[in-house]
XYZ file of N, CA, C and O in Angstrom:
608
model
N 12.263 -59.880 -53.838
C 13.269 -60.171 -52.908
C 14.094 -58.946 -52.752
O 14.495 -58.242 -53.915
N 14.670 -58.731 -51.768
C 15.732 -57.793 -51.418
C 17.255 -58.142 -52.195
O 17.510 -59.249 -51.989
N 17.741 -57.255 -52.733
C 19.030 -57.326 -53.351
C 20.070 -57.663 -52.339
O 20.971 -58.689 -52.495
N 20.061 -56.988 -51.257
C 21.184 -57.083 -50.188
C 20.357 -56.439 -48.907
O 19.705 -55.465 -48.918
N 20.883 -57.026 -47.775
C 20.505 -56.448 -46.583
C 21.813 -55.623 -45.971
O 21.825 -55.376 -44.645
N 22.677 -55.346 -46.831
C 23.941 -54.573 -46.358
C 23.578 -53.366 -45.575
O 23.883 -53.043 -44.430
N 22.726 -52.440 -46.182
C 22.473 -51.246 -45.483
C 21.496 -51.430 -44.118
O 21.927 -50.719 -43.250
N 20.664 -52.209 -44.096
C 19.719 -52.485 -43.016
C 20.878 -53.130 -42.031
O 20.728 -52.825 -40.615
N 21.904 -54.074 -42.407
C 22.709 -54.435 -41.440
C 23.487 -53.499 -40.716
O 23.680 -53.567 -39.397
N 23.969 -52.601 -41.474
C 24.722 -51.417 -40.924
C 24.045 -50.608 -40.113
O 24.570 -50.250 -39.082
N 22.752 -50.193 -40.417
C 21.750 -49.492 -39.543
C 21.689 -50.102 -38.196
O 21.548 -49.725 -37.217
N 21.541 -51.412 -38.373
C 21.296 -52.380 -37.351
C 22.346 -52.369 -36.251
O 22.207 -52.376 -35.022
N 23.723 -52.636 -36.580
C 24.630 -52.565 -35.839
C 24.898 -51.331 -35.202
O 25.031 -51.093 -33.958
N 24.860 -49.934 -35.956
C 24.919 -48.729 -35.359
C 23.837 -48.454 -34.343
O 24.174 -48.164 -33.243
N 22.595 -48.767 -34.836
C 21.433 -48.517 -33.840
C 21.486 -49.370 -32.612
O 21.298 -48.834 -31.469
N 21.821 -50.714 -32.743
C 22.086 -51.446 -31.503
C 23.034 -50.916 -30.440
O 22.859 -50.737 -29.375
N 24.365 -50.418 -31.199
C 25.231 -50.057 -30.137
C 24.923 -48.548 -29.690
O 25.133 -48.109 -28.437
N 24.214 -47.816 -30.260
C 23.570 -46.491 -29.762
C 22.601 -46.892 -28.781
O 22.661 -46.256 -27.492
N 21.734 -48.000 -28.848
C 20.882 -48.105 -27.899
C 21.307 -48.805 -26.552
O 20.804 -48.485 -25.568
N 22.496 -49.489 -26.739
C 23.072 -50.105 -25.666
C 24.293 -49.189 -24.765
O 24.733 -49.592 -23.900
N 24.538 -48.162 -25.502
C 25.640 -47.265 -24.956
C 25.313 -46.761 -23.601
O 26.368 -46.811 -22.885
N 24.374 -46.599 -23.068
C 24.043 -46.011 -21.845
C 24.221 -47.026 -20.664
O 24.577 -46.760 -19.542
N 24.313 -48.469 -21.044
C 24.387 -49.315 -20.154
C 26.004 -49.569 -20.016
O 26.340 -50.336 -19.001
N 26.888 -48.849 -20.641
C 28.343 -49.135 -20.607
C 29.081 -47.701 -20.150
O 29.248 -46.756 -20.934
N 29.406 -47.613 -18.941
C 29.867 -46.497 -18.554
C 31.271 -45.922 -19.340
O 31.543 -44.695 -19.373
N 32.070 -47.012 -19.841
C 33.231 -46.630 -20.574
C 32.822 -46.049 -22.002
O 33.639 -45.435 -22.628
N 31.538 -45.804 -22.402
C 31.052 -45.110 -23.498
C 30.359 -43.935 -23.049
O 29.805 -43.299 -24.135
N 30.525 -43.532 -21.853
C 29.627 -42.212 -21.542
C 30.059 -41.091 -22.454
O 28.918 -40.225 -22.774
N 31.199 -40.944 -22.832
C 31.517 -39.597 -23.535
C 31.835 -39.832 -25.044
O 32.457 -38.942 -25.787
N 31.340 -40.925 -25.760
C 31.727 -41.499 -26.842
C 30.531 -41.375 -27.901
O 29.372 -41.518 -27.440
N 30.433 -40.441 -28.861
C 29.558 -40.260 -29.929
C 29.636 -41.552 -30.930
O 30.535 -41.923 -31.473
N 28.481 -42.225 -31.190
C 28.469 -43.209 -32.070
C 27.459 -42.591 -33.104
O 26.339 -42.376 -33.036
N 28.037 -42.881 -34.445
C 27.217 -42.251 -35.612
C 27.374 -43.271 -36.743
O 28.137 -44.099 -36.914
N 26.231 -43.256 -37.445
C 26.005 -44.048 -38.567
C 27.163 -43.979 -39.711
O 27.657 -44.975 -40.175
N 27.911 -42.797 -39.898
C 29.006 -42.580 -40.833
C 29.869 -41.512 -40.464
O 29.269 -40.564 -39.470
N 31.005 -41.094 -40.770
C 31.683 -40.103 -40.500
C 31.112 -38.733 -40.856
O 30.812 -38.628 -42.026
N 31.397 -37.792 -39.857
C 30.755 -36.513 -40.221
C 31.681 -35.468 -39.439
O 31.726 -35.567 -38.175
N 32.656 -34.677 -40.116
C 33.688 -34.103 -39.441
C 33.039 -33.063 -38.635
O 33.691 -32.584 -37.644
N 31.728 -32.567 -38.764
C 31.127 -31.549 -37.846
C 30.691 -32.283 -36.447
O 30.533 -31.504 -35.730
N 30.492 -33.451 -36.522
C 30.108 -34.226 -35.359
C 31.274 -34.875 -34.709
O 31.040 -35.342 -33.551
N 32.447 -34.941 -35.386
C 33.607 -35.604 -34.608
C 33.754 -35.022 -33.225
O 34.045 -33.800 -33.050
N 34.160 -35.976 -32.312
C 34.359 -35.427 -30.892
C 35.677 -36.126 -30.451
O 36.419 -36.835 -31.306
N 36.064 -35.907 -29.330
C 37.261 -36.568 -28.733
C 37.262 -38.016 -28.819
O 38.133 -38.679 -29.094
N 36.047 -38.682 -28.559
C 35.872 -40.136 -28.894
C 34.638 -40.254 -29.842
O 33.597 -39.893 -29.406
N 35.001 -40.917 -30.776
C 34.002 -41.014 -31.903
C 34.057 -42.362 -32.583
O 35.104 -42.826 -33.043
N 32.868 -43.041 -32.538
C 32.759 -44.201 -33.313
C 31.680 -44.186 -34.462
O 30.544 -43.530 -34.374
N 32.063 -44.677 -35.593
C 31.330 -44.458 -36.818
C 31.624 -45.627 -37.565
O 32.515 -46.241 -37.706
N 30.449 -45.786 -38.435
C 30.455 -46.945 -39.597
C 30.986 -46.356 -40.835
O 30.784 -45.450 -41.183
N 32.013 -47.271 -41.283
C 32.552 -47.178 -42.691
C 32.033 -47.983 -43.708
O 30.824 -48.149 -43.725
N 32.767 -48.138 -44.667
C 32.334 -48.995 -45.796
C 31.840 -50.329 -45.405
O 32.190 -50.906 -44.413
N 30.883 -50.810 -46.192
C 30.475 -52.274 -45.965
C 30.457 -53.068 -47.391
O 30.328 -52.299 -48.363
N 30.639 -54.134 -47.294
C 30.532 -55.143 -48.422
C 29.819 -56.453 -48.171
O 29.489 -56.940 -46.912
N 29.280 -57.026 -49.312
C 28.713 -58.270 -48.978
C 28.937 -59.296 -50.081
O 29.460 -58.849 -51.182
N 29.002 -60.534 -49.739
C 29.251 -61.789 -50.834
C 27.895 -62.430 -50.234
O 27.757 -63.038 -49.327
N 27.428 -62.855 -51.757
C 26.221 -63.762 -51.539
C 26.560 -65.200 -51.918
O 27.026 -65.529 -52.878
N 25.998 -66.071 -51.016
C 26.214 -67.492 -51.314
C 25.015 -68.009 -52.218
O 24.008 -67.327 -52.089
N 25.192 -69.102 -52.823
C 24.109 -69.524 -53.813
C 23.774 -68.530 -54.847
O 22.715 -68.500 -55.314
N 24.809 -67.744 -55.263
C 24.399 -66.647 -56.293
C 24.039 -67.313 -57.628
O 24.520 -68.329 -57.986
N 22.886 -66.740 -58.173
C 22.444 -67.510 -59.617
C 21.505 -68.671 -59.379
O 20.767 -69.093 -60.287
N 21.347 -69.152 -57.977
C 20.472 -70.148 -57.916
C 19.297 -69.716 -57.167
O 19.138 -68.573 -56.747
N 18.234 -70.440 -57.366
C 16.846 -70.185 -56.585
C 17.371 -70.198 -55.054
O 17.937 -70.916 -54.547
N 16.747 -69.199 -54.383
C 17.055 -68.978 -52.843
C 16.604 -70.089 -51.874
O 16.203 -71.194 -52.583
N 16.726 -69.930 -50.817
C 17.244 -68.840 -49.985
C 18.822 -68.592 -50.068
O 19.441 -69.306 -50.476
N 18.961 -67.351 -49.910
C 20.446 -66.875 -49.979
C 20.921 -66.463 -48.622
O 20.205 -65.938 -47.743
N 22.267 -66.614 -48.573
C 23.041 -66.150 -47.441
C 23.948 -65.108 -47.823
O 24.541 -65.302 -48.787
N 24.094 -64.135 -46.973
C 25.116 -62.923 -47.195
C 26.249 -63.137 -46.175
O 25.712 -63.195 -45.015
N 27.364 -62.860 -46.428
C 28.441 -62.729 -45.537
C 28.749 -61.134 -45.712
O 28.962 -60.647 -46.596
N 28.461 -60.318 -44.548
C 28.639 -58.898 -44.724
C 29.905 -58.510 -43.791
O 30.041 -58.941 -42.628
N 30.654 -57.753 -44.579
C 31.795 -56.917 -43.751
C 31.588 -55.515 -43.516
O 31.313 -54.964 -44.543
N 31.730 -55.118 -42.433
C 31.287 -53.774 -42.061
C 32.581 -53.024 -41.296
O 33.010 -53.859 -40.240
N 33.059 -52.069 -41.743
C 34.053 -51.289 -41.084
C 33.469 -50.491 -40.133
O 32.395 -49.794 -40.236
N 34.090 -50.498 -38.951
C 33.813 -49.572 -37.766
C 35.060 -48.934 -37.232
O 35.937 -49.784 -36.925
N 34.944 -47.644 -37.142
C 36.169 -46.907 -36.719
C 35.950 -46.262 -35.382
O 34.877 -45.907 -35.076
N 37.014 -46.578 -34.350
C 37.036 -45.798 -33.300
C 38.077 -44.884 -33.163
O 39.249 -45.303 -33.263
N 37.678 -43.630 -33.299
C 38.709 -42.377 -33.125
C 38.760 -41.732 -31.860
O 37.786 -41.481 -31.169
N 40.132 -41.647 -31.370
C 40.230 -40.904 -30.225
C 41.282 -39.639 -30.346
O 42.265 -40.146 -30.819
N 40.888 -38.538 -30.137
C 41.644 -37.386 -30.437
C 42.378 -36.952 -29.108
O 41.776 -36.940 -28.150
N 43.809 -36.790 -29.315
C 44.549 -36.394 -28.143
C 45.740 -35.636 -28.543
O 45.936 -35.414 -29.772
N 46.488 -35.155 -27.718
C 47.800 -34.246 -28.080
C 48.607 -35.355 -28.752
O 48.788 -36.515 -28.487
N 49.411 -34.892 -29.915
C 50.252 -35.816 -30.747
C 51.105 -36.629 -29.593
O 51.382 -37.967 -29.981
N 51.575 -36.117 -28.726
C 52.568 -36.741 -27.623
C 51.801 -37.830 -26.694
O 52.530 -38.677 -26.360
N 50.621 -37.759 -26.833
C 49.711 -38.778 -26.182
C 49.138 -39.923 -26.983
O 48.124 -40.643 -26.509
N 49.629 -40.256 -28.026
C 49.015 -41.230 -29.023
C 48.867 -42.628 -28.431
O 47.991 -43.208 -28.752
N 50.045 -42.997 -27.673
C 49.972 -44.452 -26.924
C 48.566 -44.474 -26.253
O 48.028 -45.567 -26.153
N 48.405 -43.379 -25.232
C 47.334 -43.424 -24.560
C 45.893 -43.478 -25.343
O 44.867 -44.181 -25.021
N 46.070 -42.722 -26.387
C 44.792 -42.668 -27.240
C 44.535 -44.177 -27.832
O 43.550 -44.513 -27.829
N 45.676 -44.640 -28.369
C 45.540 -46.227 -28.922
C 44.907 -47.151 -27.886
O 43.886 -47.885 -28.111
N 45.538 -46.932 -26.474
C 44.867 -47.860 -25.523
C 43.484 -47.485 -25.222
O 42.657 -48.498 -24.985
N 43.113 -46.322 -25.243
C 41.641 -45.998 -24.986
C 40.676 -46.395 -26.171
O 39.714 -46.930 -25.949
N 41.300 -46.339 -27.447
C 40.519 -46.907 -28.536
C 40.355 -48.275 -28.377
O 39.309 -49.003 -28.606
N 41.360 -49.140 -27.826
C 41.238 -50.521 -27.681
C 40.229 -50.840 -26.734
O 39.628 -51.815 -26.747
N 40.112 -50.252 -25.612
C 39.021 -50.209 -24.586
C 37.794 -50.081 -25.027
O 36.906 -50.845 -24.757
N 37.530 -49.115 -25.761
C 36.215 -48.757 -26.546
C 35.850 -49.995 -27.463
O 34.784 -50.499 -27.362
N 36.855 -50.448 -28.236
C 36.526 -51.485 -29.175
C 36.151 -52.814 -28.423
O 35.158 -53.474 -28.804
N 36.908 -53.101 -27.248
C 36.494 -54.123 -26.639
C 35.070 -54.155 -25.961
O 34.492 -55.260 -25.925
N 34.565 -52.979 -25.512
C 33.355 -52.825 -24.996
C 32.369 -53.098 -26.197
O 31.239 -53.830 -26.028
N 32.557 -52.379 -27.109
C 31.754 -52.542 -28.483
C 31.610 -53.981 -28.955
O 30.693 -54.642 -29.010
N 32.742 -54.737 -29.065
C 32.732 -56.042 -29.537
C 31.897 -56.961 -28.403
O 31.152 -57.843 -28.669
N 32.222 -56.668 -26.914
C 31.405 -57.272 -25.944
C 29.902 -57.277 -25.993
O 29.107 -58.081 -25.891
N 29.519 -56.159 -26.419
C 28.017 -55.672 -26.517
C 27.576 -56.453 -27.756
O 26.268 -57.232 -27.752
N 28.143 -56.622 -29.005
C 27.544 -57.226 -29.904
C 27.738 -58.768 -29.811
O 26.691 -59.511 -30.279
N 28.797 -59.304 -29.009
C 28.758 -60.657 -28.856
C 27.688 -61.250 -27.830
O 27.383 -62.173 -27.737
N 27.542 -60.428 -27.063
C 26.375 -60.735 -25.827
C 25.008 -60.836 -26.480
O 24.296 -61.598 -25.988
N 24.900 -60.315 -27.734
C 23.459 -60.377 -28.456
C 23.887 -60.547 -29.757
O 23.372 -59.376 -30.633
N 24.283 -61.739 -30.300
C 24.622 -61.638 -31.958
C 23.438 -61.475 -32.787
O 23.782 -61.041 -33.985
N 22.151 -61.675 -32.355
C 21.132 -61.256 -33.090
C 20.659 -59.623 -33.225
O 19.873 -59.418 -33.732
N 21.394 -58.934 -32.422
C 21.393 -57.490 -32.359
C 19.814 -57.262 -31.961
O 19.266 -56.270 -32.629
N 19.217 -57.925 -31.055
C 17.743 -57.380 -30.652
C 16.755 -57.821 -31.605
O 15.686 -57.593 -31.608
N 17.261 -58.786 -32.585
C 16.350 -59.346 -33.703
C 15.717 -58.252 -34.645
O 14.627 -58.533 -34.984
N 16.239 -57.051 -34.609
C 15.681 -56.079 -35.419
C 15.582 -56.351 -36.872
O 14.714 -56.046 -37.569
N 16.674 -57.096 -37.506
C 16.751 -57.551 -38.720
C 16.542 -59.217 -38.801
O 17.675 -59.741 -38.397
N 15.291 -59.773 -39.007
C 15.459 -61.159 -38.924
C 16.471 -61.821 -39.899
O 16.753 -61.365 -40.965
N 17.170 -62.734 -39.190
C 18.173 -63.545 -39.956
C 19.534 -62.932 -39.880
O 20.540 -63.772 -40.415
N 19.669 -61.734 -39.146
C 20.882 -61.193 -39.236
C 21.643 -61.721 -37.761
O 21.072 -61.586 -36.864
N 22.995 -61.997 -37.904
C 23.732 -62.339 -36.806
C 25.124 -61.900 -36.907
O 25.943 -61.912 -37.924
N 25.583 -61.272 -35.754
C 26.984 -60.787 -35.829
C 27.864 -61.999 -35.252
O 27.654 -62.895 -34.736
N 28.984 -62.200 -36.288
C 29.870 -62.953 -35.901
C 31.036 -62.717 -35.215
O 31.244 -63.241 -34.019
N 31.949 -61.965 -35.548
C 33.066 -61.404 -34.841
C 33.698 -60.161 -35.381
O 33.442 -59.944 -36.503
N 34.814 -59.777 -34.707
C 35.759 -58.690 -35.334
C 36.803 -59.647 -36.166
O 37.336 -60.661 -35.566
N 36.829 -59.577 -37.407
C 37.802 -60.309 -38.083
C 39.249 -59.734 -38.413
O 40.161 -60.491 -38.584
N 39.346 -58.421 -38.487
C 40.771 -57.763 -38.521
C 40.620 -56.392 -38.156
O 39.493 -55.866 -37.832
N 41.688 -55.585 -38.125
C 41.726 -54.194 -37.847
C 43.147 -53.714 -38.037
O 43.956 -54.298 -38.477
N 43.163 -52.321 -37.917
C 44.298 -51.546 -38.194
C 44.208 -50.209 -37.368
O 43.054 -49.716 -37.085
N 45.505 -49.667 -37.128
C 45.428 -48.276 -36.411
C 46.148 -47.284 -37.457
O 47.185 -47.683 -38.128
N 45.495 -46.184 -37.559
C 45.968 -45.225 -38.428
C 45.914 -43.834 -37.687
O 45.357 -43.837 -36.546
N 46.484 -42.856 -38.166
C 46.755 -41.625 -37.358
C 46.407 -40.352 -38.291
O 46.842 -40.446 -39.464
N 45.882 -39.432 -37.722
C 45.525 -38.073 -38.499
C 46.074 -37.131 -37.635
O 46.074 -37.065 -36.192
N 47.073 -35.994 -38.017
C 47.591 -34.859 -37.368
C 46.854 -33.685 -37.822
O 46.483 -33.553 -38.873
N 47.093 -32.789 -36.843
C 46.309 -31.521 -36.946
C 47.273 -30.435 -36.750
O 48.190 -30.474 -35.857
N 46.904 -29.008 -36.960
C 47.631 -27.899 -36.713
C 47.810 -27.566 -35.237
O 48.744 -26.826 -35.083
N 46.886 -27.978 -34.544
C 47.012 -27.478 -33.054
C 47.742 -28.547 -32.108
O 47.378 -28.490 -30.947
N 48.612 -29.328 -32.681
C 49.230 -30.301 -31.955
C 48.672 -31.425 -31.761
O 49.099 -32.105 -30.675
N 47.337 -31.655 -31.939
C 46.654 -32.942 -31.716
C 46.692 -33.702 -32.689
O 47.242 -33.615 -33.890
N 46.334 -34.978 -32.460
C 46.167 -36.031 -33.368
C 44.997 -37.026 -33.248
O 44.441 -37.012 -31.947
N 44.611 -37.769 -34.176
C 43.618 -38.748 -33.648
C 44.206 -40.254 -34.098
O 44.713 -40.360 -35.137
N 43.897 -41.169 -32.975
C 44.146 -42.465 -33.246
C 43.016 -43.135 -33.726
O 41.854 -43.104 -33.142
N 42.973 -43.744 -34.812
C 41.754 -44.340 -35.407
C 41.945 -45.874 -35.592
O 42.611 -46.334 -36.323
N 41.131 -46.679 -34.793
C 41.204 -47.962 -34.826
C 40.087 -48.469 -35.763
O 39.044 -48.237 -35.250
N 40.445 -49.064 -36.861
C 39.559 -49.589 -37.807
C 39.267 -50.962 -37.522
O 40.293 -51.861 -37.531
N 38.009 -51.256 -37.241
C 37.627 -52.839 -37.142
C 36.936 -53.258 -38.275
O 35.971 -52.451 -38.869
N 37.090 -54.680 -38.597
C 36.196 -55.203 -39.582
C 35.402 -56.082 -38.990
O 35.773 -57.005 -38.413
N 34.063 -55.836 -38.902
C 33.004 -56.858 -38.424
C 32.453 -57.683 -39.372
O 32.250 -57.199 -40.682
N 32.318 -59.070 -38.985
C 31.686 -60.127 -39.801
C 30.180 -60.273 -39.459
O 30.002 -60.567 -38.067
N 29.407 -60.332 -40.353
C 27.957 -60.578 -40.186
C 27.458 -61.366 -41.143
O 27.854 -61.562 -42.195
N 26.322 -62.353 -40.686
C 25.742 -63.100 -41.777
C 24.202 -62.789 -41.702
O 23.869 -62.346 -40.627
N 23.598 -62.970 -43.005
C 22.363 -62.557 -43.106
C 21.567 -63.476 -44.133
O 22.114 -63.676 -45.138
N 20.516 -64.051 -43.870
C 19.641 -64.813 -44.399
C 18.606 -64.065 -45.232
O 18.005 -63.123 -44.755
N 18.482 -64.220 -46.609
C 17.811 -63.387 -47.352
C 16.364 -63.857 -47.931
O 15.696 -63.587 -48.693
N 16.033 -64.947 -47.271
C 14.726 -65.637 -47.557
C 14.737 -66.474 -48.876
O 15.739 -66.747 -49.341
N 13.503 -66.481 -49.477
C 13.110 -67.606 -50.623
C 13.635 -66.839 -51.908
O 13.594 -65.497 -52.055
N 14.031 -67.492 -52.849
C 14.324 -67.089 -54.228
C 13.478 -65.936 -54.834
O 12.876 -65.364 -54.411
N 13.698 -65.895 -56.231
C 13.181 -64.719 -57.064
C 11.811 -65.097 -57.540
O 11.494 -66.042 -57.958
């Protein structure tokens, strides 16, 4: 039995968004990546962050259900004086991403039993740079459920 589907769930979410990106004009110039890589960071950059799981029926013979929380970050780099516009653009990108995931909660059925539930929380943070630019980083927490099959 698999200990957790946490990693395959993260891969599934990021891969699904990458596959569907071309269908959304609002995502034309956005880089979507599995994890943060400063060498790949662009003006508009979406990346997967930390992930956590909680298993239902722990210690009992399966089947098991996991609740998976996955951080997804939407970074928009702009001049520091334009952070309000960067926040708005980050919100627009986040809305498109949530719409894609909500339209196909099984994410193309790449991982049997994996279902996208919703964005459960989020926050905005900022990073400032020496060249008078800044990054608006909208962090979203995604909730997924995954069925892990029969017991041990």
